[in-house]
Amino acid sequence: MSDKIIKVKDLKKDYINEEIVTKVLYGLNFEIKAGEFLAIMGPSGSGKSTLMHILGFLDTPTSGQYIFKDRDVSNLDDDQLAKIRNEEVGFVFQTFNLLPKTTVYENVKLPLLYSNLKDHDQKVKEAVKSVGLLHRIGNLSNQLSGGERQRVAIARALVTSPSVIFADEPTGNLDTKSGQAVMGILEELNNSGHTIILV
């Protein structure tokens, strides 16, 4: 396998609503190597989230080629995309997307319920420890601060040992200090070999 984890060729995305075509991505070409820390930047409405959703297997391009780890995934069906999404990528969203009234442990364990990975308990504890929240593992998510919730979201993204972590404006709902802490964790993950794609 090459060191290129992602390669896109002439990637386009159009949205069609009542016969009105809105072009969002205009033939993108780029490569991302394993271990890179990459930021997708641009003004609101420029297609950043659309691109991230395609790269993270949440959406499909209108045309073009998407090669992930030497495999053309452009024309895979929903079940095939869901399998790759569960095994290969982790997501950290601006709004955390944690289950309320559920413990840190249960939130982080969730992706493992859909995987073939073994030793769930150990994997959850390692992920929670990596974001410095082992002392809060039994707390409910609604008992945590915003910064702590985002750290739980990062642990959940990490728990399956994904090839790529996608972070969609992960500091958008946080104060400056919490945002810096979250960025510090993402930098540490990148330094340990994780590929990070940040919007």
mmCIF file of C-alpha atoms in Angstrom:
data_model
loop_
_atom_site.group_PDB
_atom_site.id
_atom_site.type_symbol
_atom_site.label_atom_id
_atom_site.label_comp_id
_atom_site.label_asym_id
_atom_site.label_seq_id
_atom_site.Cartn_x
_atom_site.Cartn_y
_atom_site.Cartn_z
ATOM 1 C CA MET A 1 0.000 0.000 0.000
ATOM 2 C CA SER A 2 1.222 3.520 -0.787
ATOM 3 C CA ASP A 3 1.628 6.160 1.915
ATOM 4 C CA LYS A 4 -1.263 8.085 0.314
ATOM 5 C CA ILE A 5 -4.326 7.386 2.411
ATOM 6 C CA ILE A 6 -6.714 9.545 0.333
ATOM 7 C CA LYS A 7 -6.615 10.518 -3.322
ATOM 8 C CA VAL A 8 -9.368 12.326 -5.211
ATOM 9 C CA LYS A 9 -9.554 12.970 -8.936
ATOM 10 C CA ASP A 10 -11.929 15.500 -10.504
ATOM 11 C CA LEU A 11 -14.309 15.221 -7.532
ATOM 12 C CA LYS A 12 -17.585 17.078 -8.055
ATOM 13 C CA LYS A 13 -20.734 17.470 -5.986
ATOM 14 C CA ASP A 14 -24.010 19.002 -7.127
ATOM 15 C CA TYR A 15 -27.241 19.332 -5.168
ATOM 16 C CA ILE A 16 -30.484 19.230 -7.143
ATOM 17 C CA ASN A 17 -33.606 20.776 -5.628
ATOM 18 C CA GLU A 18 -36.745 21.221 -7.735
ATOM 19 C CA GLU A 19 -34.687 21.087 -10.941
ATOM 20 C CA ILE A 20 -32.293 23.764 -9.662
ATOM 21 C CA VAL A 21 -28.700 22.519 -9.702
ATOM 22 C CA THR A 22 -26.357 23.969 -7.094
ATOM 23 C CA LYS A 23 -22.725 23.171 -7.787
ATOM 24 C CA VAL A 24 -20.713 22.833 -4.573
ATOM 25 C CA LEU A 25 -17.453 21.045 -5.440
ATOM 26 C CA TYR A 26 -15.867 21.814 -8.801
ATOM 27 C CA GLY A 27 -13.504 19.026 -9.805
ATOM 28 C CA LEU A 28 -11.126 18.728 -6.851
ATOM 29 C CA ASN A 29 -7.773 16.955 -7.167
ATOM 30 C CA PHE A 30 -5.558 16.265 -4.160
ATOM 31 C CA GLU A 31 -3.787 13.610 -2.102
ATOM 32 C CA ILE A 32 -3.456 13.164 1.657
ATOM 33 C CA LYS A 33 -0.625 11.113 3.115
ATOM 34 C CA ALA A 34 -0.937 8.959 6.216
ATOM 35 C CA GLY A 35 0.015 10.949 9.331
ATOM 36 C CA GLU A 36 -0.779 14.395 7.935
ATOM 37 C CA PHE A 37 -2.642 17.096 9.871
ATOM 38 C CA LEU A 38 -4.700 18.955 7.278
ATOM 39 C CA ALA A 39 -7.155 21.846 7.560
ATOM 40 C CA ILE A 40 -10.026 22.465 5.140
ATOM 41 C CA MET A 41 -10.635 26.215 5.238
ATOM 42 C CA GLY A 42 -13.076 28.601 3.634
ATOM 43 C CA PRO A 43 -16.092 30.833 4.244
ATOM 44 C CA SER A 44 -19.496 29.529 5.255
ATOM 45 C CA GLY A 45 -21.230 27.798 2.346
ATOM 46 C CA SER A 46 -18.017 27.073 0.440
ATOM 47 C CA GLY A 47 -18.410 23.272 0.639
ATOM 48 C CA LYS A 48 -16.101 22.399 3.544
ATOM 49 C CA SER A 49 -18.595 20.147 5.314
ATOM 50 C CA THR A 50 -19.727 18.622 2.023
ATOM 51 C CA LEU A 51 -16.149 17.651 1.231
ATOM 52 C CA MET A 52 -15.636 16.238 4.722
ATOM 53 C CA HIS A 53 -18.854 14.213 4.448
ATOM 54 C CA ILE A 54 -17.693 12.705 1.156
ATOM 55 C CA LEU A 55 -14.211 11.935 2.493
ATOM 56 C CA GLY A 56 -15.794 10.439 5.644
ATOM 57 C CA PHE A 57 -18.250 8.231 3.708
ATOM 58 C CA LEU A 58 -21.340 10.111 4.916
ATOM 59 C CA ASP A 59 -22.126 11.317 1.382
ATOM 60 C CA THR A 60 -21.175 10.397 -2.176
ATOM 61 C CA PRO A 61 -19.790 12.591 -4.967
ATOM 62 C CA THR A 62 -21.811 13.414 -8.073
ATOM 63 C CA SER A 63 -18.819 12.436 -10.198
ATOM 64 C CA GLY A 64 -15.088 11.901 -9.983
ATOM 65 C CA GLN A 65 -12.962 9.303 -8.262
ATOM 66 C CA TYR A 66 -12.284 8.811 -4.550
ATOM 67 C CA ILE A 67 -9.505 6.363 -3.657
ATOM 68 C CA PHE A 68 -9.136 5.450 0.020
ATOM 69 C CA LYS A 69 -6.142 3.304 0.996
ATOM 70 C CA ASP A 70 -5.666 2.173 -2.639
ATOM 71 C CA ARG A 71 -9.350 1.231 -3.024
ATOM 72 C CA ASP A 72 -11.725 3.109 -5.334
ATOM 73 C CA VAL A 73 -14.741 3.815 -3.117
ATOM 74 C CA SER A 74 -16.567 6.139 -5.522
ATOM 75 C CA ASN A 75 -19.289 3.637 -6.421
ATOM 76 C CA LEU A 76 -19.725 1.568 -3.244
ATOM 77 C CA ASP A 77 -23.251 1.024 -1.893
ATOM 78 C CA ASP A 78 -24.487 2.311 1.477
ATOM 79 C CA ASP A 79 -23.688 -0.909 3.369
ATOM 80 C CA GLN A 80 -20.124 -1.006 2.032
ATOM 81 C CA LEU A 81 -19.620 2.668 2.896
ATOM 82 C CA ALA A 82 -21.031 2.119 6.399
ATOM 83 C CA LYS A 83 -18.557 -0.721 6.996
ATOM 84 C CA ILE A 84 -15.568 1.417 5.938
ATOM 85 C CA ARG A 85 -16.902 4.380 7.937
ATOM 86 C CA ASN A 86 -17.144 2.264 11.098
ATOM 87 C CA GLU A 87 -13.747 0.626 10.708
ATOM 88 C CA GLU A 88 -11.594 3.351 9.185
ATOM 89 C CA VAL A 89 -12.779 6.805 10.285
ATOM 90 C CA GLY A 90 -13.658 8.660 13.467
ATOM 91 C CA PHE A 91 -15.706 11.851 13.691
ATOM 92 C CA VAL A 92 -15.572 14.773 16.094
ATOM 93 C CA PHE A 93 -18.418 17.244 15.600
ATOM 94 C CA GLN A 94 -18.874 20.828 16.798
ATOM 95 C CA THR A 95 -22.038 19.845 18.705
ATOM 96 C CA PHE A 96 -20.403 16.791 20.377
ATOM 97 C CA ASN A 97 -23.312 14.441 19.410
ATOM 98 C CA LEU A 98 -23.123 12.550 22.692
ATOM 99 C CA LEU A 99 -26.064 10.555 24.029
ATOM 100 C CA PRO A 100 -27.538 12.499 26.993
ATOM 101 C CA LYS A 101 -28.081 10.744 30.328
ATOM 102 C CA THR A 102 -25.535 8.133 29.246
ATOM 103 C CA THR A 103 -22.133 7.683 30.854
ATOM 104 C CA VAL A 104 -18.815 8.632 29.341
ATOM 105 C CA TYR A 105 -18.018 4.912 29.155
ATOM 106 C CA GLU A 106 -21.238 4.105 27.255
ATOM 107 C CA ASN A 107 -20.798 7.004 24.815
ATOM 108 C CA VAL A 108 -17.245 5.991 23.960
ATOM 109 C CA LYS A 109 -18.202 2.307 23.633
ATOM 110 C CA LEU A 110 -20.942 3.001 21.061
ATOM 111 C CA PRO A 111 -18.857 2.588 17.848
ATOM 112 C CA LEU A 112 -17.533 -0.753 19.134
ATOM 113 C CA LEU A 113 -21.059 -2.188 19.197
ATOM 114 C CA TYR A 114 -21.038 -2.094 15.390
ATOM 115 C CA SER A 115 -17.513 -3.436 14.919
ATOM 116 C CA ASN A 116 -15.831 -6.823 14.955
ATOM 117 C CA LEU A 117 -13.220 -5.607 17.432
ATOM 118 C CA LYS A 118 -12.730 -7.534 20.667
ATOM 119 C CA ASP A 119 -11.886 -6.447 24.233
ATOM 120 C CA HIS A 120 -14.283 -3.494 24.300
ATOM 121 C CA ASP A 121 -13.680 -2.640 27.950
ATOM 122 C CA GLN A 122 -9.928 -2.189 27.478
ATOM 123 C CA LYS A 123 -10.349 -0.160 24.276
ATOM 124 C CA VAL A 124 -12.851 2.200 25.940
ATOM 125 C CA LYS A 125 -10.605 2.762 28.966
ATOM 126 C CA GLU A 126 -7.546 3.415 26.773
ATOM 127 C CA ALA A 127 -9.463 5.941 24.643
ATOM 128 C CA VAL A 128 -10.863 7.763 27.679
ATOM 129 C CA LYS A 129 -7.429 7.787 29.325
ATOM 130 C CA SER A 130 -5.868 9.287 26.169
ATOM 131 C CA VAL A 131 -8.057 12.395 26.559
ATOM 132 C CA GLY A 132 -7.434 12.654 30.312
ATOM 133 C CA LEU A 133 -10.933 11.768 31.520
ATOM 134 C CA LEU A 134 -10.513 8.402 33.212
ATOM 135 C CA HIS A 135 -11.669 9.988 36.475
ATOM 136 C CA ARG A 136 -14.983 10.933 34.779
ATOM 137 C CA ILE A 137 -15.652 7.608 33.013
ATOM 138 C CA GLY A 138 -18.746 6.870 35.113
ATOM 139 C CA ASN A 139 -20.240 10.367 34.845
ATOM 140 C CA LEU A 140 -23.233 11.105 32.641
ATOM 141 C CA SER A 141 -22.442 13.204 29.578
ATOM 142 C CA ASN A 142 -24.835 15.953 30.717
ATOM 143 C CA GLN A 143 -22.762 16.315 33.924
ATOM 144 C CA LEU A 144 -19.695 17.422 31.949
ATOM 145 C CA SER A 145 -18.460 20.815 30.785
ATOM 146 C CA GLY A 146 -18.365 21.625 27.071
ATOM 147 C CA GLY A 147 -14.625 20.988 26.899
ATOM 148 C CA GLU A 148 -15.011 17.639 28.654
ATOM 149 C CA ARG A 149 -17.830 16.633 26.301
ATOM 150 C CA GLN A 150 -15.639 17.375 23.312
ATOM 151 C CA ARG A 151 -12.846 15.279 24.828
ATOM 152 C CA VAL A 152 -15.354 12.420 25.202
ATOM 153 C CA ALA A 153 -16.271 12.887 21.537
ATOM 154 C CA ILE A 154 -12.580 12.605 20.640
ATOM 155 C CA ALA A 155 -12.272 9.423 22.724
ATOM 156 C CA ARG A 156 -15.303 7.995 20.893
ATOM 157 C CA ALA A 157 -13.694 8.861 17.556
ATOM 158 C CA LEU A 158 -10.495 7.099 18.674
ATOM 159 C CA VAL A 159 -11.930 3.913 20.159
ATOM 160 C CA THR A 160 -11.899 1.855 16.934
ATOM 161 C CA SER A 161 -8.311 2.935 16.086
ATOM 162 C CA PRO A 162 -9.364 4.627 12.828
ATOM 163 C CA SER A 163 -7.047 5.498 9.957
ATOM 164 C CA VAL A 164 -8.413 9.058 9.787
ATOM 165 C CA ILE A 165 -10.061 11.369 12.315
ATOM 166 C CA PHE A 166 -12.359 14.054 10.881
ATOM 167 C CA ALA A 167 -12.954 17.064 13.146
ATOM 168 C CA ASP A 168 -15.703 19.441 11.986
ATOM 169 C CA GLU A 169 -15.078 22.773 13.754
ATOM 170 C CA PRO A 170 -14.391 20.918 17.027
ATOM 171 C CA THR A 171 -13.714 24.108 19.004
ATOM 172 C CA GLY A 172 -16.688 26.101 17.648
ATOM 173 C CA ASN A 173 -18.807 25.715 20.811
ATOM 174 C CA LEU A 174 -15.955 26.018 23.306
ATOM 175 C CA ASP A 175 -14.325 28.853 25.215
ATOM 176 C CA THR A 176 -10.736 29.729 24.329
ATOM 177 C CA LYS A 177 -9.093 27.643 27.050
ATOM 178 C CA SER A 178 -11.185 24.526 26.309
ATOM 179 C CA GLY A 179 -10.643 25.010 22.573
ATOM 180 C CA GLN A 180 -6.888 25.158 23.035
ATOM 181 C CA ALA A 181 -7.010 21.970 25.139
ATOM 182 C CA VAL A 182 -8.973 20.155 22.412
ATOM 183 C CA MET A 183 -6.546 21.338 19.724
ATOM 184 C CA GLY A 184 -3.678 20.165 21.938
ATOM 185 C CA ILE A 185 -5.212 16.682 22.120
ATOM 186 C CA LEU A 186 -5.638 16.582 18.322
ATOM 187 C CA GLU A 187 -1.996 17.634 17.890
ATOM 188 C CA GLU A 188 -0.869 14.887 20.279
ATOM 189 C CA LEU A 189 -2.901 12.336 18.312
ATOM 190 C CA ASN A 190 -1.287 13.539 15.107
ATOM 191 C CA ASN A 191 2.176 13.310 16.684
ATOM 192 C CA SER A 192 1.406 9.691 17.587
ATOM 193 C CA GLY A 193 0.632 8.894 13.938
ATOM 194 C CA HIS A 194 -3.065 9.625 13.424
ATOM 195 C CA THR A 195 -4.183 11.376 10.233
ATOM 196 C CA ILE A 196 -6.301 14.401 11.185
ATOM 197 C CA ILE A 197 -8.561 16.320 8.801
ATOM 198 C CA LEU A 198 -9.891 19.470 10.441
ATOM 199 C CA VAL A 199 -12.615 21.791 9.123
#
